[in-house]
Amino acid sequence: MAQLSNRLQRLAPSATLAMSQKSSEMKAQGIDVINMSVGEPDFNTPDAIKEAAKKAIDENYSRYSPVPGYPDLRKAIVAKLKNENQLDYTVNEILVSNGAKQSVCNTVMALVNDGEEVIIPTPYWVSYPQMVLLAGGTPKFVEAGFDQNFKMTPEQLEAAITPKTRMIILCSPSNPTGSVYSKAELKALADVILKHDDLFVLADEIYEHINYIGKHESIAQFPGMKERAIIVNGVSKAYAMTGWRIGYIAAPEWIVKGCNKLQGQYTSGPCSVSQKAAEFAYVADQQCVEDMRQAFERRRNLIVKLAKDIPGLEVNVPEGAFYLFPKCSSFFGKSDGETTINNSTDFAMYLLEKGHVATVGGDAFGDPECFRMSYATSDENIVEAMKRIKEVVAKLK
């Protein structure tokens, strides 16, 4: 019988993409669905960045690029890390990939051996554990739930570390919760990591610029941590460039060389034109980034206010990114007479089918009591979506 590889059978499909596809199918049927399931800015890429891409086409940037990315883009990333984060890297410590998602996967594949453990605080981005499984590793989940603002404590981290632990994956600002680790909280985690030899942290900082509490803090800033940290970042969220597919890692050179070897075998360098656009994004005026951040903060305030007005939802205030992750467990076991809600996936499906609002159940993120809404959409859509949700959940008794 024809059969896919065991490697592939270990993986689960992406719940976020599945929900987005289902909402698209309903839209194609003429149903007015508000899609709050996808982590993608609704803004267009700024015009000046698009012009830089057009210029690159005219200048014939149409050939294979170096596997780790063009030197000029890597230099721009080095300058960004120095100017914005006060971190000193060299061009040889930067590898550009086809989106930050590949950057994460490259790192996991390059560092994790069969049977080694990777600590992942829950809730987590849906792809982290799947990438660990793909590498033959074992995801080890640390529950950091609603009551602790979805942030792992140093005590929890220490308790989770075993002789098999190879890596910790930390996302701040967080997808799916919007939680942001403070400098003091990161320092406490770094102190734990530095007590254990050959233990690394993958710091996913893709939402760095969508931050509502001040300056972004990186765990790589503390003495000894630059040698242990792999920073993942890119242009998708800050510059509304999701489809351009440019991400990068900043890491010790030996790790970059390993990821370069891997990338050279299965994708080679990222899109040449996208790289030139990203280079311009990093060196140009950054007002567009701040304008979008302010819009997201306004939307955050709006959706939090409206969600807190829905009986049955427990809502915290996200400090970054563009997600709300309310607790919906009070609805479990309730029914509208046709549909019974047993878990957060049922709840998300109920909102889609009865309220025509696409969200994602928290089961997919490792927290079965919550669900995720993206507020990377217009104020009008947010108001209408929350009105629909309030109406349909009121029918659950």
Short mmCIF file of C-alpha atoms in Angstrom, two decimals:
data_model
loop_
_atom_site.label_atom_id
_atom_site.label_comp_id
_atom_site.label_asym_id
_atom_site.label_seq_id
_atom_site.Cartn_x
_atom_site.Cartn_y
_atom_site.Cartn_z
CA MET A 1 0.00 0.00 0.00
CA ALA A 2 1.24 3.53 -0.81
CA GLN A 3 2.23 5.25 2.40
CA LEU A 4 3.82 8.52 3.41
CA SER A 5 7.02 8.55 5.45
CA ASN A 6 6.95 8.01 9.21
CA ARG A 7 8.51 11.45 9.54
CA LEU A 8 5.53 13.10 7.89
CA GLN A 9 3.03 11.02 9.81
CA ARG A 10 4.43 12.44 13.07
CA LEU A 11 3.21 15.90 12.08
CA ALA A 12 -0.21 17.48 12.57
CA PRO A 13 -1.63 19.94 10.03
CA SER A 14 -1.58 23.63 10.95
CA ALA A 15 -4.81 24.49 12.76
CA THR A 16 -4.48 28.19 11.97
CA LEU A 17 -4.16 27.55 8.25
CA ALA A 18 -6.99 25.00 8.37
CA MET A 19 -9.38 27.48 10.00
CA SER A 20 -8.38 30.19 7.54
CA GLN A 21 -9.05 27.82 4.65
CA LYS A 22 -12.48 26.89 6.03
CA SER A 23 -13.42 30.56 6.40
CA SER A 24 -12.25 31.20 2.81
CA GLU A 25 -14.44 28.35 1.60
CA MET A 26 -17.45 29.87 3.39
CA LYS A 27 -16.69 33.27 1.85
CA ALA A 28 -16.58 31.62 -1.58
CA GLN A 29 -20.12 30.39 -0.88
CA GLY A 30 -21.23 33.98 -0.34
CA ILE A 31 -21.18 33.91 3.47
CA ASP A 32 -19.99 37.10 5.14
CA VAL A 33 -17.17 35.76 7.35
CA ILE A 34 -14.87 37.98 9.39
CA ASN A 35 -11.51 36.21 9.46
CA MET A 36 -9.67 36.67 12.76
CA SER A 37 -7.73 33.42 12.46
CA VAL A 38 -4.62 34.48 10.56
CA GLY A 39 -1.55 36.20 11.99
CA GLU A 40 -1.05 38.68 9.19
CA PRO A 41 -1.11 42.49 9.20
CA ASP A 42 -3.94 43.86 7.09
CA PHE A 43 -1.81 46.80 5.95
CA ASN A 44 -0.18 46.92 2.54
CA THR A 45 3.59 46.90 2.30
CA PRO A 46 4.74 50.56 2.45
CA ASP A 47 5.10 52.16 -0.99
CA ALA A 48 8.78 53.04 -0.57
CA ILE A 49 9.62 49.37 0.08
CA LYS A 50 7.66 48.33 -3.01
CA GLU A 51 9.57 50.91 -5.05
CA ALA A 52 12.85 49.41 -3.83
CA ALA A 53 11.68 46.03 -5.10
CA LYS A 54 10.80 47.50 -8.51
CA LYS A 55 14.23 49.11 -8.65
CA ALA A 56 15.84 45.74 -7.88
CA ILE A 57 13.96 44.17 -10.79
CA ASP A 58 15.14 46.94 -13.11
CA GLU A 59 18.69 46.39 -11.87
CA ASN A 60 18.39 42.69 -12.74
CA TYR A 61 18.45 41.17 -9.27
CA SER A 62 16.99 38.07 -10.87
CA ARG A 63 19.66 35.44 -10.32
CA TYR A 64 20.41 33.04 -7.49
CA SER A 65 21.48 34.84 -4.36
CA PRO A 66 24.12 33.55 -1.93
CA VAL A 67 22.68 30.87 0.34
CA PRO A 68 22.93 33.02 3.53
CA GLY A 69 21.55 36.10 1.75
CA TYR A 70 23.09 39.13 0.06
CA PRO A 71 25.96 40.69 2.07
CA ASP A 72 24.29 44.13 1.94
CA LEU A 73 21.11 42.79 3.55
CA ARG A 74 23.10 41.00 6.23
CA LYS A 75 25.02 44.22 6.89
CA ALA A 76 21.70 46.06 7.26
CA ILE A 77 20.55 43.44 9.78
CA VAL A 78 23.82 43.79 11.72
CA ALA A 79 23.25 47.56 11.86
CA LYS A 80 19.64 47.08 12.97
CA LEU A 81 20.71 44.77 15.81
CA LYS A 82 23.34 47.28 16.91
CA ASN A 83 21.18 50.39 16.66
CA GLU A 84 17.90 49.01 18.00
CA ASN A 85 19.01 46.22 20.32
CA GLN A 86 22.58 47.19 21.30
CA LEU A 87 23.74 43.74 20.17
CA ASP A 88 27.05 43.25 18.35
CA TYR A 89 26.98 40.72 15.51
CA THR A 90 29.06 40.25 12.39
CA VAL A 91 27.81 39.49 8.89
CA ASN A 92 29.01 35.90 9.35
CA GLU A 93 26.64 35.54 12.30
CA ILE A 94 23.56 36.32 10.17
CA LEU A 95 21.66 33.89 7.91
CA VAL A 96 18.69 35.07 5.84
CA SER A 97 15.99 32.52 5.03
CA ASN A 98 12.64 32.15 3.28
CA GLY A 99 10.67 33.63 6.16
CA ALA A 100 11.18 33.44 9.92
CA LYS A 101 9.34 30.12 9.88
CA GLN A 102 12.22 28.57 7.94
CA SER A 103 14.64 30.30 10.29
CA VAL A 104 13.03 28.51 13.26
CA CYS A 105 12.96 25.18 11.46
CA ASN A 106 16.58 25.52 10.28
CA THR A 107 17.71 26.11 13.86
CA VAL A 108 15.79 23.18 15.31
CA MET A 109 16.96 20.84 12.56
CA ALA A 110 20.57 21.98 12.94
CA LEU A 111 20.80 21.64 16.72
CA VAL A 112 18.37 18.97 17.94
CA ASN A 113 19.28 15.29 17.79
CA ASP A 114 16.96 12.27 17.98
CA GLY A 115 15.53 11.96 21.46
CA GLU A 116 16.73 15.32 22.73
CA GLU A 117 14.21 17.53 24.50
CA VAL A 118 13.08 21.02 23.59
CA ILE A 119 11.27 23.01 26.28
CA ILE A 120 8.27 24.89 24.91
CA PRO A 121 6.14 27.06 27.21
CA THR A 122 2.41 26.69 26.60
CA PRO A 123 0.57 28.35 24.99
CA TYR A 124 2.86 28.10 21.95
CA TRP A 125 2.82 28.88 18.26
CA VAL A 126 1.38 25.82 16.54
CA SER A 127 4.49 24.97 14.50
CA TYR A 128 7.08 24.81 17.30
CA PRO A 129 6.33 21.27 18.53
CA GLN A 130 5.82 20.02 14.98
CA MET A 131 9.28 21.24 13.98
CA VAL A 132 10.79 19.50 17.01
CA LEU A 133 9.05 16.28 16.04
CA LEU A 134 10.30 16.65 12.47
CA ALA A 135 13.85 16.86 13.83
CA GLY A 136 13.33 13.68 15.85
CA GLY A 137 13.29 15.59 19.13
CA THR A 138 10.80 15.51 21.99
CA PRO A 139 8.73 18.60 22.83
CA LYS A 140 8.56 19.15 26.58
CA PHE A 141 5.73 21.49 27.50
CA VAL A 142 5.75 23.87 30.45
CA GLU A 143 2.29 25.15 31.32
CA ALA A 144 2.25 28.93 31.60
CA GLY A 145 -1.44 29.68 31.67
CA PHE A 146 -3.86 32.56 32.02
CA ASP A 147 -3.25 33.09 35.75
CA GLN A 148 0.46 33.82 35.20
CA ASN A 149 -0.12 36.01 32.15
CA PHE A 150 1.06 33.16 29.89
CA LYS A 151 4.74 33.53 30.92
CA MET A 152 7.05 30.75 32.12
CA THR A 153 8.80 31.33 35.45
CA PRO A 154 12.47 30.54 36.09
CA GLU A 155 11.39 27.97 38.67
CA GLN A 156 9.29 26.19 36.03
CA LEU A 157 12.18 26.27 33.58
CA GLU A 158 14.64 24.83 36.09
CA ALA A 159 12.23 22.04 36.99
CA ALA A 160 11.77 21.10 33.32
CA ILE A 161 15.46 20.80 32.44
CA THR A 162 16.90 17.28 32.24
CA PRO A 163 20.20 15.87 30.90
CA LYS A 164 18.38 15.45 27.56
CA THR A 165 17.34 19.12 27.26
CA ARG A 166 18.95 20.78 24.24
CA MET A 167 16.92 23.91 23.64
CA ILE A 168 14.24 26.26 24.92
CA ILE A 169 11.92 28.08 22.51
CA LEU A 170 10.82 31.48 23.74
CA CYS A 171 8.51 33.83 21.82
CA SER A 172 8.25 37.44 23.02
CA PRO A 173 6.05 39.25 22.15
CA SER A 174 4.07 36.04 22.02
CA ASN A 175 1.97 34.33 19.43
CA PRO A 176 -0.74 33.39 20.47
CA THR A 177 -1.08 35.41 23.69
CA GLY A 178 0.54 38.80 23.11
CA SER A 179 2.46 38.47 26.38
CA VAL A 180 5.84 40.21 26.58
CA TYR A 181 8.71 39.18 28.86
CA SER A 182 10.27 42.10 30.73
CA LYS A 183 14.03 42.59 31.01
CA ALA A 184 13.97 41.29 34.59
CA GLU A 185 11.96 38.21 33.61
CA LEU A 186 14.35 37.43 30.76
CA LYS A 187 17.37 37.91 33.04
CA ALA A 188 15.91 35.39 35.50
CA LEU A 189 15.44 32.83 32.69
CA ALA A 190 18.95 33.54 31.36
CA ASP A 191 20.41 32.85 34.80
CA VAL A 192 18.84 29.39 34.72
CA ILE A 193 20.03 28.66 31.19
CA LEU A 194 23.62 29.67 31.95
CA LYS A 195 23.79 27.10 34.77
CA HIS A 196 23.47 24.30 32.21
CA ASP A 197 26.15 23.57 29.62
CA ASP A 198 25.17 23.14 25.96
CA LEU A 199 21.66 24.50 26.53
CA PHE A 200 20.42 26.97 23.91
CA VAL A 201 17.46 29.31 23.60
CA LEU A 202 15.71 30.05 20.33
CA ALA A 203 14.37 33.57 20.81
CA ASP A 204 11.56 34.19 18.34
CA GLU A 205 11.35 37.99 18.18
CA ILE A 206 9.30 38.37 15.00
CA TYR A 207 6.76 40.61 16.81
CA GLU A 208 9.50 42.81 18.28
CA HIS A 209 8.14 46.09 16.93
CA ILE A 210 4.51 45.43 17.85
CA ASN A 211 5.05 46.22 21.51
CA TYR A 212 2.81 48.36 23.74
CA ILE A 213 4.93 48.58 26.89
CA GLY A 214 8.09 50.27 25.65
CA LYS A 215 11.45 49.03 24.43
CA HIS A 216 11.79 45.45 23.23
CA GLU A 217 14.13 43.32 25.32
CA SER A 218 16.16 40.41 23.94
CA ILE A 219 17.47 37.53 26.04
CA ALA A 220 20.70 37.75 24.01
CA GLN A 221 21.67 40.99 25.79
CA PHE A 222 22.89 39.40 29.03
CA PRO A 223 26.53 38.37 29.56
CA GLY A 224 27.13 34.85 28.29
CA MET A 225 23.79 34.64 26.48
CA LYS A 226 24.90 35.75 23.02
CA GLU A 227 26.75 32.42 22.77
CA ARG A 228 23.61 30.53 23.78
CA ALA A 229 20.91 32.47 21.91
CA ILE A 230 19.60 32.16 18.38
CA ILE A 231 17.55 35.25 17.58
CA VAL A 232 14.86 34.77 14.94
CA ASN A 233 13.33 37.83 13.32
CA GLY A 234 12.27 39.16 9.93
CA VAL A 235 10.25 41.72 8.03
CA SER A 236 6.84 40.07 7.86
CA LYS A 237 5.05 41.64 10.85
CA ALA A 238 6.80 44.99 11.37
CA TYR A 239 6.74 46.03 7.71
CA ALA A 240 3.60 44.15 6.55
CA MET A 241 5.73 41.95 4.27
CA THR A 242 4.33 38.49 5.03
CA GLY A 243 4.29 37.34 1.41
CA TRP A 244 7.84 38.50 0.69
CA ARG A 245 9.19 35.62 2.81
CA ILE A 246 12.28 37.09 4.45
CA GLY A 247 13.42 36.06 7.91
CA TYR A 248 16.80 35.66 9.55
CA ILE A 249 18.76 34.25 12.45
CA ALA A 250 21.48 36.01 14.42
CA ALA A 251 23.56 33.39 16.19
CA PRO A 252 27.07 32.12 16.92
CA GLU A 253 28.92 31.58 13.65
CA TRP A 254 29.14 27.80 14.04
CA ILE A 255 25.34 27.59 14.27
CA VAL A 256 24.93 29.92 11.28
CA LYS A 257 27.31 27.72 9.28
CA GLY A 258 25.27 24.64 10.19
CA CYS A 259 22.01 26.28 9.15
CA ASN A 260 23.68 27.53 5.98
CA LYS A 261 24.71 23.96 5.13
CA LEU A 262 21.15 22.78 5.68
CA GLN A 263 19.54 25.62 3.76
CA GLY A 264 21.97 25.13 0.88
CA GLN A 265 20.64 21.65 0.36
CA TYR A 266 16.91 22.23 0.42
CA THR A 267 16.05 25.79 -0.60
CA SER A 268 19.26 27.76 -1.27
CA GLY A 269 19.06 31.53 -0.83
CA PRO A 270 15.80 33.45 -0.47
CA CYS A 271 14.13 35.50 -3.20
CA SER A 272 16.55 38.07 -4.64
CA VAL A 273 14.00 40.86 -5.11
CA SER A 274 12.52 40.32 -1.64
CA GLN A 275 15.97 40.65 -0.13
CA LYS A 276 16.53 44.04 -1.76
CA ALA A 277 13.13 45.18 -0.51
CA ALA A 278 13.99 43.98 3.01
CA GLU A 279 17.36 45.73 2.88
CA PHE A 280 15.62 48.99 2.08
CA ALA A 281 13.08 48.39 4.86
CA TYR A 282 15.85 48.13 7.44
CA VAL A 283 17.83 51.20 6.34
CA ALA A 284 14.93 53.54 5.48
CA ASP A 285 12.91 55.81 7.74
CA GLN A 286 11.06 53.70 10.33
CA GLN A 287 7.96 55.88 10.74
CA CYS A 288 5.82 53.31 8.91
CA VAL A 289 6.64 50.77 11.62
CA GLU A 290 5.52 53.13 14.37
CA ASP A 291 2.36 54.09 12.47
CA MET A 292 1.32 50.44 12.23
CA ARG A 293 2.24 49.81 15.86
CA GLN A 294 0.00 52.66 16.97
CA ALA A 295 -2.87 51.30 14.88
CA PHE A 296 -2.44 47.85 16.45
CA GLU A 297 -2.38 49.37 19.93
CA ARG A 298 -5.63 51.22 19.23
CA ARG A 299 -7.18 47.98 18.01
CA ARG A 300 -5.85 46.13 21.05
CA ASN A 301 -7.60 48.60 23.32
CA LEU A 302 -10.81 48.29 21.32
CA ILE A 303 -10.98 44.49 21.24
CA VAL A 304 -10.07 44.15 24.92
CA LYS A 305 -12.84 46.58 25.88
CA LEU A 306 -15.42 44.75 23.75
CA ALA A 307 -14.30 41.27 24.84
CA LYS A 308 -14.54 42.20 28.52
CA ASP A 309 -18.16 43.13 27.85
CA ILE A 310 -19.02 39.55 26.79
CA PRO A 311 -20.29 37.49 29.76
CA GLY A 312 -18.41 34.21 30.12
CA LEU A 313 -15.09 35.33 28.64
CA GLU A 314 -12.04 35.95 30.82
CA VAL A 315 -9.74 38.50 29.20
CA ASN A 316 -6.21 39.62 29.96
CA VAL A 317 -4.52 42.61 28.34
CA PRO A 318 -1.91 41.59 25.74
CA GLU A 319 1.26 43.68 25.80
CA GLY A 320 2.37 43.07 22.21
CA ALA A 321 1.72 41.30 18.89
CA PHE A 322 -1.86 41.44 17.54
CA TYR A 323 -3.64 38.58 19.27
CA LEU A 324 -6.19 38.25 22.05
CA PHE A 325 -6.29 34.89 23.85
CA PRO A 326 -9.36 34.88 26.10
CA LYS A 327 -10.42 32.01 28.33
CA CYS A 328 -13.66 30.43 27.08
CA SER A 329 -13.86 27.37 29.35
CA SER A 330 -17.00 28.67 31.08
CA PHE A 331 -18.91 27.68 27.93
CA PHE A 332 -17.78 24.04 27.97
CA GLY A 333 -20.74 21.72 28.41
CA LYS A 334 -23.22 24.35 27.25
CA SER A 335 -25.46 24.16 24.20
CA ASP A 336 -27.66 26.36 22.02
CA GLY A 337 -30.03 23.42 21.52
CA GLU A 338 -28.25 22.23 18.39
CA THR A 339 -24.53 22.41 19.16
CA THR A 340 -22.80 21.43 22.40
CA ILE A 341 -19.46 23.00 23.26
CA ASN A 342 -17.04 20.40 24.62
CA ASN A 343 -13.72 22.19 24.13
CA SER A 344 -12.12 25.28 22.64
CA THR A 345 -12.03 23.80 19.14
CA ASP A 346 -15.81 23.28 19.35
CA PHE A 347 -16.13 26.86 20.59
CA ALA A 348 -14.12 28.25 17.65
CA MET A 349 -16.14 26.18 15.19
CA TYR A 350 -19.37 27.39 16.81
CA LEU A 351 -18.26 31.01 16.36
CA LEU A 352 -17.49 30.32 12.71
CA GLU A 353 -20.64 28.39 11.83
CA LYS A 354 -23.14 30.37 13.91
CA GLY A 355 -21.49 33.78 14.19
CA HIS A 356 -19.46 33.78 10.95
CA VAL A 357 -16.29 34.83 12.80
CA ALA A 358 -13.15 32.75 12.21
CA THR A 359 -10.93 32.24 15.28
CA VAL A 360 -8.70 29.34 16.37
CA GLY A 361 -9.27 27.03 19.33
CA GLY A 362 -6.62 27.04 22.03
CA ASP A 363 -6.14 23.27 21.78
CA ALA A 364 -3.93 23.94 18.75
CA PHE A 365 -1.70 26.19 20.90
CA GLY A 366 -1.47 23.84 23.87
CA ASP A 367 -4.04 25.67 26.02
CA PRO A 368 -7.47 24.00 25.76
CA GLU A 369 -9.22 26.64 27.91
CA CYS A 370 -8.68 29.58 25.53
CA PHE A 371 -9.06 30.61 21.90
CA ARG A 372 -7.12 33.01 19.68
CA MET A 373 -8.40 36.05 17.84
CA SER A 374 -6.21 38.17 15.59
CA TYR A 375 -7.05 41.87 15.68
CA ALA A 376 -4.92 42.58 12.60
CA THR A 377 -8.03 43.82 10.89
CA SER A 378 -10.03 47.03 10.69
CA ASP A 379 -11.74 48.69 13.64
CA GLU A 380 -15.06 48.14 11.85
CA ASN A 381 -14.39 44.41 11.52
CA ILE A 382 -13.43 44.18 15.18
CA VAL A 383 -16.62 45.91 16.31
CA GLU A 384 -18.80 43.74 14.07
CA ALA A 385 -17.00 40.51 15.00
CA MET A 386 -17.33 41.12 18.72
CA LYS A 387 -21.01 42.01 18.27
CA ARG A 388 -21.58 38.69 16.50
CA ILE A 389 -19.65 36.74 19.13
CA LYS A 390 -21.60 38.37 21.97
CA GLU A 391 -24.89 37.49 20.27
CA VAL A 392 -24.11 33.81 19.57
CA VAL A 393 -22.51 32.96 22.92
CA ALA A 394 -25.55 34.40 24.69
CA LYS A 395 -27.48 31.47 23.19
CA LEU A 396 -25.29 28.92 25.02
CA LYS A 397 -27.07 27.71 28.13
#
